[in-house]
XYZ file of C-alpha atoms in Angstrom:
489
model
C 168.226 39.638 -86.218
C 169.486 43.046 -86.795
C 166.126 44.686 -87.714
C 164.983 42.726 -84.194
C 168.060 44.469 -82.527
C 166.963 47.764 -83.936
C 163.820 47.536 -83.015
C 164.223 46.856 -79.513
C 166.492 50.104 -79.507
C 163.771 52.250 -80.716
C 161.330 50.963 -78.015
C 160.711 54.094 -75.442
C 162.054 53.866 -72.000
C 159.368 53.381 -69.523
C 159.625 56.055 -66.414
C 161.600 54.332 -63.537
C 158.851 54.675 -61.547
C 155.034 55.291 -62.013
C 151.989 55.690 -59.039
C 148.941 56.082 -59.897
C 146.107 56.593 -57.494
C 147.641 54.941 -54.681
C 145.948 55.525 -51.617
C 145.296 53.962 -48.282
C 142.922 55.353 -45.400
C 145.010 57.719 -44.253
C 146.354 58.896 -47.231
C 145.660 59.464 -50.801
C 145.223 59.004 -53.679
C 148.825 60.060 -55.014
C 150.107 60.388 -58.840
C 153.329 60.812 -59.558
C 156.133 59.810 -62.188
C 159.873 59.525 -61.491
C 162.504 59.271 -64.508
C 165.917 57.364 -64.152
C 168.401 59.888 -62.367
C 166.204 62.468 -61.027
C 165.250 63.413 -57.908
C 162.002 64.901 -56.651
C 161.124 66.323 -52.894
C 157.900 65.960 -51.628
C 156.723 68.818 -49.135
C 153.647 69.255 -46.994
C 152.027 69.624 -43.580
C 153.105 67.540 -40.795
C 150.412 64.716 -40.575
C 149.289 65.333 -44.308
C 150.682 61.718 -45.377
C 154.411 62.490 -46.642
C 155.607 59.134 -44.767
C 152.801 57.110 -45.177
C 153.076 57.747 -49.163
C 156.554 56.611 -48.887
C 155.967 53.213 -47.014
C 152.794 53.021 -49.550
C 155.340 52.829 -52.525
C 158.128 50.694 -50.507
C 155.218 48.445 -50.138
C 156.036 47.980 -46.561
C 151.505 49.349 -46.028
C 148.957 47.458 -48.197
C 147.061 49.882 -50.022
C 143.501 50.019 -50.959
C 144.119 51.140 -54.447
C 146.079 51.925 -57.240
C 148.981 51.133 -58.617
C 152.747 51.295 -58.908
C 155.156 50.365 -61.370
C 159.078 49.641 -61.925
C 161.016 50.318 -64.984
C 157.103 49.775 -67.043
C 156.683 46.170 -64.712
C 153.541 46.346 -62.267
C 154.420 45.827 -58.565
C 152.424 42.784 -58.348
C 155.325 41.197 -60.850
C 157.701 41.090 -57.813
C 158.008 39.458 -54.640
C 158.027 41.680 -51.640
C 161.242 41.377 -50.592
C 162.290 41.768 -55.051
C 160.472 44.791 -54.933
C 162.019 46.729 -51.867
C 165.443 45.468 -53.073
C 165.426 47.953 -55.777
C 162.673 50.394 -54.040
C 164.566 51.148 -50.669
C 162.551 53.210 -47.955
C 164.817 54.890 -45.354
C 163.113 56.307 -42.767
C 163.486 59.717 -40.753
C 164.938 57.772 -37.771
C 166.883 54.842 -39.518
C 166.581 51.748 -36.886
C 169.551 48.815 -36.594
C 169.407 45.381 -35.913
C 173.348 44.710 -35.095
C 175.697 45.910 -32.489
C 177.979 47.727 -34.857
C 177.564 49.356 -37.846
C 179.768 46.507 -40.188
C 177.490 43.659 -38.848
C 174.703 45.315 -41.746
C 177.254 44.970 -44.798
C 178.836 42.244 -46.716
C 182.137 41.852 -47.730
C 180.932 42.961 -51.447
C 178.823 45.805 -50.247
C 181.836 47.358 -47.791
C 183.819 47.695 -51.268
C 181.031 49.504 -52.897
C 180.941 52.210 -50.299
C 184.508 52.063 -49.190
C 184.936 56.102 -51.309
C 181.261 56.520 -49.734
C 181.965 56.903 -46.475
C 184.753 59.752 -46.358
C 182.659 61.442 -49.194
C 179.835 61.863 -46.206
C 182.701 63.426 -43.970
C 182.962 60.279 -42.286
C 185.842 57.765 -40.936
C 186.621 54.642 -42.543
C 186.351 53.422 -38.866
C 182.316 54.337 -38.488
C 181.821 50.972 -40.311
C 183.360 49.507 -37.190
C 181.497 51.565 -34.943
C 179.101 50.238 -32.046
C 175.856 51.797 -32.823
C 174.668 52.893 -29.306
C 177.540 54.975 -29.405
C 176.475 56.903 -32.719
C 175.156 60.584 -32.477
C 171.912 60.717 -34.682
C 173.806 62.528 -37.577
C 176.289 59.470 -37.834
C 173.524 57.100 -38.041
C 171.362 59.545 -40.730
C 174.499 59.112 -42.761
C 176.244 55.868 -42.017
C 172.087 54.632 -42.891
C 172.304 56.150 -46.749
C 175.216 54.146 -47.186
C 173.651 50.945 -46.073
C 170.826 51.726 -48.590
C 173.262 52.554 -51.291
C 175.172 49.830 -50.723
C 172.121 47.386 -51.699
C 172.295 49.315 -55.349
C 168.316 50.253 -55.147
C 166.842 51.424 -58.588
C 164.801 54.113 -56.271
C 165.446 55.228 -52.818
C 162.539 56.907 -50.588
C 163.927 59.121 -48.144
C 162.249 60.713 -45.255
C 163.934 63.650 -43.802
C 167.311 62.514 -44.357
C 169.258 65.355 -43.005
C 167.195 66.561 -40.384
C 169.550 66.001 -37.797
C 172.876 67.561 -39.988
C 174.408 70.480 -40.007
C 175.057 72.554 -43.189
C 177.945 70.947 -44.207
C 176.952 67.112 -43.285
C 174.048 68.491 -45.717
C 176.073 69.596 -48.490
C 178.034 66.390 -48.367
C 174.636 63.904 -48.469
C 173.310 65.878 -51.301
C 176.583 66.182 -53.058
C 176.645 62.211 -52.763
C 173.155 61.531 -53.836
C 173.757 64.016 -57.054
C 176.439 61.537 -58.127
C 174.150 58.502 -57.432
C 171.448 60.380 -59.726
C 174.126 60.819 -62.395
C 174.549 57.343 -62.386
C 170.468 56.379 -63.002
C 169.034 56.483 -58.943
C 165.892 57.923 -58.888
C 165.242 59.689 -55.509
C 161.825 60.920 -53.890
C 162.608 63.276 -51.139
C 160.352 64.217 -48.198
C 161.445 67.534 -46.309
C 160.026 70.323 -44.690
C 162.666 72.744 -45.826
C 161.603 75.016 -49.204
C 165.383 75.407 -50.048
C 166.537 71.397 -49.928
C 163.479 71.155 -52.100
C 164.383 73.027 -54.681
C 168.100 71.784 -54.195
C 166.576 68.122 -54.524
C 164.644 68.889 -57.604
C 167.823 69.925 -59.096
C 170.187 67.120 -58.120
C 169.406 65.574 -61.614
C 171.617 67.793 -64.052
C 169.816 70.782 -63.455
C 166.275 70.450 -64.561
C 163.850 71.392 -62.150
C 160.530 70.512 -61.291
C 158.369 71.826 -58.566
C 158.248 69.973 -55.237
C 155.018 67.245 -54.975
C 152.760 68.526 -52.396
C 151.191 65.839 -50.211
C 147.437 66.840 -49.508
C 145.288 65.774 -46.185
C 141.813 64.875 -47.741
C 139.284 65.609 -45.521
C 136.753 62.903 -45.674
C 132.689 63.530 -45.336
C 130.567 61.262 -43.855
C 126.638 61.599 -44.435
C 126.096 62.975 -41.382
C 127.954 65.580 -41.982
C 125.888 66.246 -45.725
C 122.956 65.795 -43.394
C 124.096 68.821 -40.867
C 124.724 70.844 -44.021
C 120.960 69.732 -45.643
C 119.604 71.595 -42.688
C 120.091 74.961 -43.996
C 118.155 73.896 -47.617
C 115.512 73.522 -44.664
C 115.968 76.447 -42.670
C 115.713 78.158 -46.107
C 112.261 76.089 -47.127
C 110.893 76.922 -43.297
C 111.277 80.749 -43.849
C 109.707 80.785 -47.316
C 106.748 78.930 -45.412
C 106.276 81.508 -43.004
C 106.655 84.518 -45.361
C 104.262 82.708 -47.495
C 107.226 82.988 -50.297
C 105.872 79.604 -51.998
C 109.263 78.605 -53.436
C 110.020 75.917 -50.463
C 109.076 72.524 -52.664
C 111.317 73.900 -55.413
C 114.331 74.322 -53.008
C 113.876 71.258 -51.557
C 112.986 69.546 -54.856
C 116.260 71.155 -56.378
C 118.216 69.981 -53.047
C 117.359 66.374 -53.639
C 117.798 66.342 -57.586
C 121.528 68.129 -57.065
C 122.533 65.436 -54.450
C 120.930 62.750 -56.304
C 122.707 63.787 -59.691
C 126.362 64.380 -58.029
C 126.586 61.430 -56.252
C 125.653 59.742 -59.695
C 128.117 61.396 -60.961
C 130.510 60.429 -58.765
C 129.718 56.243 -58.745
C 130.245 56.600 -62.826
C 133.529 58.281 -62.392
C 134.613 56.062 -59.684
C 134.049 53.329 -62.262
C 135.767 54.780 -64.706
C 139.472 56.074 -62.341
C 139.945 52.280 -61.581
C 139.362 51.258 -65.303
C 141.565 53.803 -66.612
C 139.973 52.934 -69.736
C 140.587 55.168 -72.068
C 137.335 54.626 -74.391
C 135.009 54.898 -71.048
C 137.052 58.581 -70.584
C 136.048 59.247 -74.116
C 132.315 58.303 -73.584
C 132.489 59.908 -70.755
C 133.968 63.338 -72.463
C 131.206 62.839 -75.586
C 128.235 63.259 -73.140
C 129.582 66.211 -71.233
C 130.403 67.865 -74.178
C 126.817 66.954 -76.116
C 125.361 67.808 -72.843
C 127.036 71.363 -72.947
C 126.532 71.866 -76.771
C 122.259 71.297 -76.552
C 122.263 74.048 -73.443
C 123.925 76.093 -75.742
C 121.958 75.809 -78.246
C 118.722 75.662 -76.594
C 119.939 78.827 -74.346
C 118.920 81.610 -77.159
C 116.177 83.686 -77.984
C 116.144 82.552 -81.801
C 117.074 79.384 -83.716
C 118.260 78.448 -86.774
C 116.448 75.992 -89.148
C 117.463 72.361 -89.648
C 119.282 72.129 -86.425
C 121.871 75.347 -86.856
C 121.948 76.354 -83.341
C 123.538 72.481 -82.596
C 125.284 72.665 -85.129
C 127.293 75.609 -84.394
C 126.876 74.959 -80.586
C 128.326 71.262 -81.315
C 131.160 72.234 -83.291
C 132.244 75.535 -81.388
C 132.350 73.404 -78.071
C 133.809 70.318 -78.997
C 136.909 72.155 -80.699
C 137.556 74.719 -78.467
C 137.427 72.339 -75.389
C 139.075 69.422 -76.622
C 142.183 71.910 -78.183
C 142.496 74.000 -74.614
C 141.863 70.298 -72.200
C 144.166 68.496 -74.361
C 146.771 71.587 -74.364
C 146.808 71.508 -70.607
C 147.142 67.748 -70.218
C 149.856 67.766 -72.948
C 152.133 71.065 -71.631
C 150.843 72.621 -67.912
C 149.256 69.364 -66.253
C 151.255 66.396 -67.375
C 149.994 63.317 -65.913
C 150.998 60.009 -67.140
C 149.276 58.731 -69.500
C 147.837 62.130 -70.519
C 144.585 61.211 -70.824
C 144.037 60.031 -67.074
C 140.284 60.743 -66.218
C 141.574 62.306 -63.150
C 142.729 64.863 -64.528
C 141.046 64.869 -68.287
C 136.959 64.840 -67.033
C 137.879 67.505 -64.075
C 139.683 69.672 -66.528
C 137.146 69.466 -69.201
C 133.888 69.767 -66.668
C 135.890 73.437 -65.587
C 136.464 74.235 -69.690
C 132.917 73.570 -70.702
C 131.363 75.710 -68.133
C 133.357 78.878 -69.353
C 132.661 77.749 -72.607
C 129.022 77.360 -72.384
C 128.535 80.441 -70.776
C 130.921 82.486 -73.547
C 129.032 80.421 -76.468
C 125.603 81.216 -75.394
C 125.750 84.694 -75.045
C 127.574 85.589 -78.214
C 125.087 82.966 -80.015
C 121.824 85.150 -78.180
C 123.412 88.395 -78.856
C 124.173 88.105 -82.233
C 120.581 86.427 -83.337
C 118.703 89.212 -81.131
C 120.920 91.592 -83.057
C 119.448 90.610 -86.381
C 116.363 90.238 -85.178
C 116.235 93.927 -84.388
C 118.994 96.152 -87.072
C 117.641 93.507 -89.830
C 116.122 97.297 -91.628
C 119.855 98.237 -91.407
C 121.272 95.302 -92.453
C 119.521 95.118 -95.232
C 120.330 98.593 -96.024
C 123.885 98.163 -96.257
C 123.154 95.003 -98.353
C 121.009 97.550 -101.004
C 124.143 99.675 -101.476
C 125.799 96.956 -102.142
C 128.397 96.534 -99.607
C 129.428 92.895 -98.799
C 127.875 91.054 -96.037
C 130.795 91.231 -93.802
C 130.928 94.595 -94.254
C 127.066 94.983 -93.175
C 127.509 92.329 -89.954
C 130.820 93.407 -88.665
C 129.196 95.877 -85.899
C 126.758 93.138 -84.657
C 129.765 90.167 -84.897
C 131.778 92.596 -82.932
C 129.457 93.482 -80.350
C 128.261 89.851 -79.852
C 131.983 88.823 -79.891
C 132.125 91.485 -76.801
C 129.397 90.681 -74.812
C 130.298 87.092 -74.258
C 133.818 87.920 -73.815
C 133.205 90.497 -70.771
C 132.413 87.890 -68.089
C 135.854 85.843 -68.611
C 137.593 89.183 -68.194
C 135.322 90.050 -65.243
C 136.002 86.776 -63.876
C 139.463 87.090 -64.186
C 139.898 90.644 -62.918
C 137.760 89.773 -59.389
C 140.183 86.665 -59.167
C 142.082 87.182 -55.864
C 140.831 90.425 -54.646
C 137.220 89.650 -54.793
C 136.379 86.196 -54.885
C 138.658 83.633 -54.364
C 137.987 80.709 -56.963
C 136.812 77.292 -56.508
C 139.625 75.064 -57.608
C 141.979 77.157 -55.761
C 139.317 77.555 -52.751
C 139.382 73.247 -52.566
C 143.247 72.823 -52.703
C 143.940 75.131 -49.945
C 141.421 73.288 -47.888
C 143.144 70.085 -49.356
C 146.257 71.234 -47.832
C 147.944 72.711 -50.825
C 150.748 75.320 -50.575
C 149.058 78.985 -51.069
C 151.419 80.080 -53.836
C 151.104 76.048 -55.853
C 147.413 76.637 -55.564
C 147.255 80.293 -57.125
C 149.977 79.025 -59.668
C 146.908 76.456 -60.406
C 143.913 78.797 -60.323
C 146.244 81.184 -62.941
C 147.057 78.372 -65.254
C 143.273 77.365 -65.204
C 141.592 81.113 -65.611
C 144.117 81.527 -68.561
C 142.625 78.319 -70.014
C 139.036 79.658 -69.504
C 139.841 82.468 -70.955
C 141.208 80.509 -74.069
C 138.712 78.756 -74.292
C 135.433 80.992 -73.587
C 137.105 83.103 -76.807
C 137.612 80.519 -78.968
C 133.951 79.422 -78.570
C 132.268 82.741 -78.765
C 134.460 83.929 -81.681
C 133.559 80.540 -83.222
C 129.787 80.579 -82.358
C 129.472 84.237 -83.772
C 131.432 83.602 -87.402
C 129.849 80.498 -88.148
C 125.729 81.881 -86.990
C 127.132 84.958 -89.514
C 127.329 82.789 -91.942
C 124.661 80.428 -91.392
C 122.608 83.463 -91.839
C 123.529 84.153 -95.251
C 123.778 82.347 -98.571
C 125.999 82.411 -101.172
C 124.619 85.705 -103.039
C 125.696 87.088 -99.637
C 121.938 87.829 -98.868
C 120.604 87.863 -95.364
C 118.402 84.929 -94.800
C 116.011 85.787 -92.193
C 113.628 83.238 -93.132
C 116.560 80.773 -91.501
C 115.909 82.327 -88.361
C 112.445 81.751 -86.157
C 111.623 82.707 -82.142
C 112.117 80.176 -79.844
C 109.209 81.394 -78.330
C 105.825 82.128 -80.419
C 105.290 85.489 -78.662
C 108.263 87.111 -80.453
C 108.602 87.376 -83.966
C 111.319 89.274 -86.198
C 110.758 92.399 -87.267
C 109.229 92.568 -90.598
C 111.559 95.256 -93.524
C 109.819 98.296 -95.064
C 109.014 97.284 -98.555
C-alpha cells in the first residue's frame, strides 16, 4: 500500500487545461495549455475569433474539431452542464435572469463571497440590489463574483473590465491574483497591451506572452483558379515570343498544385491522428527526401554510396538536434512532438539545410578535383592530410555558409520572410511575428552550419584512408564529360 501511495505521488500533474486544434468555421484551429494558478490574456483584432474561442472551450459552440481537456480528462468525459461547472465563460456583457442580484446565489455561495464583494470596492448591499438599476461596472463586477462563487477550476473572461475605471481595475485583478494563488486558472481576452502583460503575471510573477488569436483567411478554388490565370498569361506570352517554355510552365503549374494539395490530405490525416509514429514516418521521408537531393546535387560522387552517406547523416542530425531544440525550449507545444508544429518546423530546417549541405559537399569535391597536383604536393613533404585540406575545408565551409548570412542580413530591410510574411496576413501582432521570423532565421542558421561543417569533415575524410593518402580513385564525375585531373608523374 505504501509503495501504491508513493507511486501515485510521483505521477506528473496533468496541465489544468489543454486545447488542441479546436476550431469551428469561424474560428481556428487554436492550441494552447493552461497550468493550475496562472493566468493568460489572449489579444487580437476585433472579429479575429477572441470570443468565439472562449465559448468554443466553455463548450457553449460545437466545434468541428479538436480537442479539450480538464485536469488530463477529455471533455467528452463530462456532461455539459459538469463541464461548464468547473469551465465558467463570462462574457463581455454579463446577462441576468433575476430581478436582483441575490436571486443568482445560494445561501452557501453568499458566504463564499461575503469578503468578495468589498474586496471589488463594492457594498455588502449590491447583493440586494435590483439589477435594472446597476451601472454596467456594478454588473462587470457583481458578475465575477457570481462566477467565483460556483468555485470553477477555469474561468474564461471576455473583456472583464472594459467598462471600469483604473481603480475598479486594480481591485478585479487584485482579486483574481488571489484566486490564481489559490489554483484558478484564468484565460483573459482584452484589447489593452498593458492588462495583458498584467494578466500574464497574476500567477506569482512568471510571465508568458499574450496568445494571439489569428483570422484565417480561407481559399476557395475559385480563387486558386483566378490566381492560375497568370501561369497562363505567362504560357500565352512565351507563345507569342516564340519563347517555347509554355508546356513546361504549365506542366510545372499542375505538378506543384497536384503535389501540395497531396501534401496537404496526408498531413490532414496525420493532425487528427496525432500519432506520433505517422509524425515520425512522416519526418523519415522528408528528411530521406532532402538527404538524396543532396547528394545527387554535386558535380562528383563518392563510391559505394558516400555522397548519401554523408548527405544522410549530416541532415538527419543537424535537423532533428535544431527541430527538436525549438519544440523542446522556443516553441513549446504540448506534447512536443505535435505535427503541427514538428513537420512545419522541420520542412523550414531542411530547406536551409539542403541548400548549406549541397554547396559545401560541391565545393569541396570540385576543389579536389582541381588543386589535387597541390594536394598531393603537400602530402610528398609529408605534412598531414589535414594540414594539406584545411584551405579547401575552409573555403567549402565558407561558401555554403554565405547564403544563411545573406539571408539573414536582407531579413527586414530587403525581403520580408515567408513565415513572418503569412502570420501578419494571419493576423499576427507585427512585433510576435518578427520575434518568430528571428527565432526561426537563428535556427536556420544553426542548422545550415551544422550541416555544411558536417558534410565538409566527413567528404575530407571519406577521401582519405588511413595512411592519410588522398584517394582520388573514391571520387568519379557525375557526369561522363568531366573527369579529374590526372597528377604529373
Amino acid at each position: 500500500m505504501q509503495i501504491e501511495a508513493s507511486a501515485q505521488r510521483m505521477q506528473p500533474i496533468p496541465p489544468r487545461l489543454v486545447v488542441r486544434h479546436l476550431q469551428s468555421p469561424r474560428s481556428g484551429p487554436h492550441a494552447l495549455q493552461l497550468d493550475r494558478g496562472e493566468c493568460v490574456a489572449i489579444r487580437g483584432r476585433s472579429g479575429s475569433g477572441k470570443s468565439v474561442l472562449l465559448r468554443l472551450i466553455a463548450d457553449l459552440d460545437p466545434p468541428t474539431g479538436g480537442t479539450v481537456e480538464l485536469d488530463g480528462q477529455p471533455r467528452e468525459q463530462f456532461s455539459g452542464p459538469q463541464w461548464r461547472r468547473r469551465v465558467i465563460y463570462q462574457s463581455a456583457e454579463p446577462a441576468w435572469w433575476a430581478p436582483t442580484v441575490g436571486d443568482h446565489f445560494d445561501a452557501a455561495q453568499r458566504l463564499r463571497i461575503a469578503q468578495m464583494v468589498e474586496a471589488l470596492g463594492l457594498p455588502q448591499t449590491s447583493l440586494g440590489a435590483e439589477v435594472l438599476r446597476l451601472s454596467t461596472g456594478e454588473r462587470q463586477r457583481l458578475a465575477l463574483l457570481r462566477s467565483l462563487a460556483r468555485e470553477p477550476a477555469v474561468l474564461l473572461l471576455d473583456e472583464p473590465t472594459a467598462a471600469l475605471d483604473a481603480e475598479s481595475t486594480q481591485a478585479y485583478e487584485d482579486l483574481l491574483r488571489r484566486q490564481c494563488g489559490q489554483g484558478l486558472a484564468i484565460l483573459w481576452v482584452t484589447h489593452s497591451d498593458e492588462q495583458a502583460r498584467r494578466g500574464n503575471t497574476l500567477a506569482g510573477g512568471r510571465w508568458r506572452p499574450p496568445l494571439s488569436v489569428m483570422t484565417v483567411i480561407h481559399l476557395q478554388f475559385t480563387d486558386i483558379a483566378l490566381a492560375a490565370l497568370l501561369a497562363l498569361v505567362n504560357a500565352a506570352i512565351s507563345l507569342l515570343l516564340q519563347l517555347r517554355v509554355h508546356r513546361q510552365m504549365l506542366w510545372a503549374a499542375m505538378r506543384m498544385a497536384v503535389q501540395l494539395l497531396l501534401v496537404g490530405w496526408v498531413l490532414r490525416l496525420v493532425f487528427q491522428t496525432q500519432s506520433p509514429l505517422a509524425t515520425t514516418l512522416v519526418a523519415l521521408v522528408m528528411v530521406t527526401a532532402a538527404a538524396r537531393e543532396v547528394a545527387a546535387r554535386p558535380s562528383w560522387r563518392l563510391s559505394n554510396g558516400g555522397n548519401f552517406g554523408i548527405a544522410a547523416a549530416t541532415v538527419a542530425i543537424s535537423s532533428a538536434a535544431t527541430v527538436v531544440l525549438a519544440l523542446l525550449t522556443a516553441i513549446r507545444p504540448n506534447p512536443w512532438h505535435d505535427p503541427r508544429y514538428a513537420i512545419p518546423l522541420l520542412g523550414i530546417v531542411l530547406g536551409s539545410v539542403l541548400n548549406a549541405a549541397s554547396l559545401g559537399l560541391d565545393t569541396f569535391f570540385d576543389g579536389i578535383a582541381v588543386h589535387r597536383p597541390g594536394v598531393e604536393a603537400q602530402l610528398a613533404l609529408g605534412l598531414p592530410m589535414k594540414t594539406a585540406l584545411q584551405e579547401l575545408v575552409r573555403t567549402s565551409i565558407r561558401r555554403g555558409i554565405v547564403p544563411i548570412i545573406n539571408q539573414m542580413s536582407a531579413a527586414g530591410i530587403i525581403t520580408l520572410p515567408g513565415i513572418m510574411t503569412g502570420q501578419l496576413l494571419a493576423g499576427m501582432d507585427p512585433i510576435d511575428a518578427a520575434k518568430y521570423q528571428i527565432v526561426l532565421l537563428l535556427l536556420l542558421t544553426g542548422a545550415g552550419g551544422l550541416a555544411c561543417v558536417g558534410a565538409v569533415l566527413m567528404a575530407a575524410r571519406m577521401i582519405s584512408d588511413d595512411r592519410q593518402r588522398l584517394r582520388i580513385d573514391r571520387l568519379s564525375p557525375a557526369k561522363p564529360a568531366r573527369s579529374v585531373p590526372a597528377g604529373k608523374g
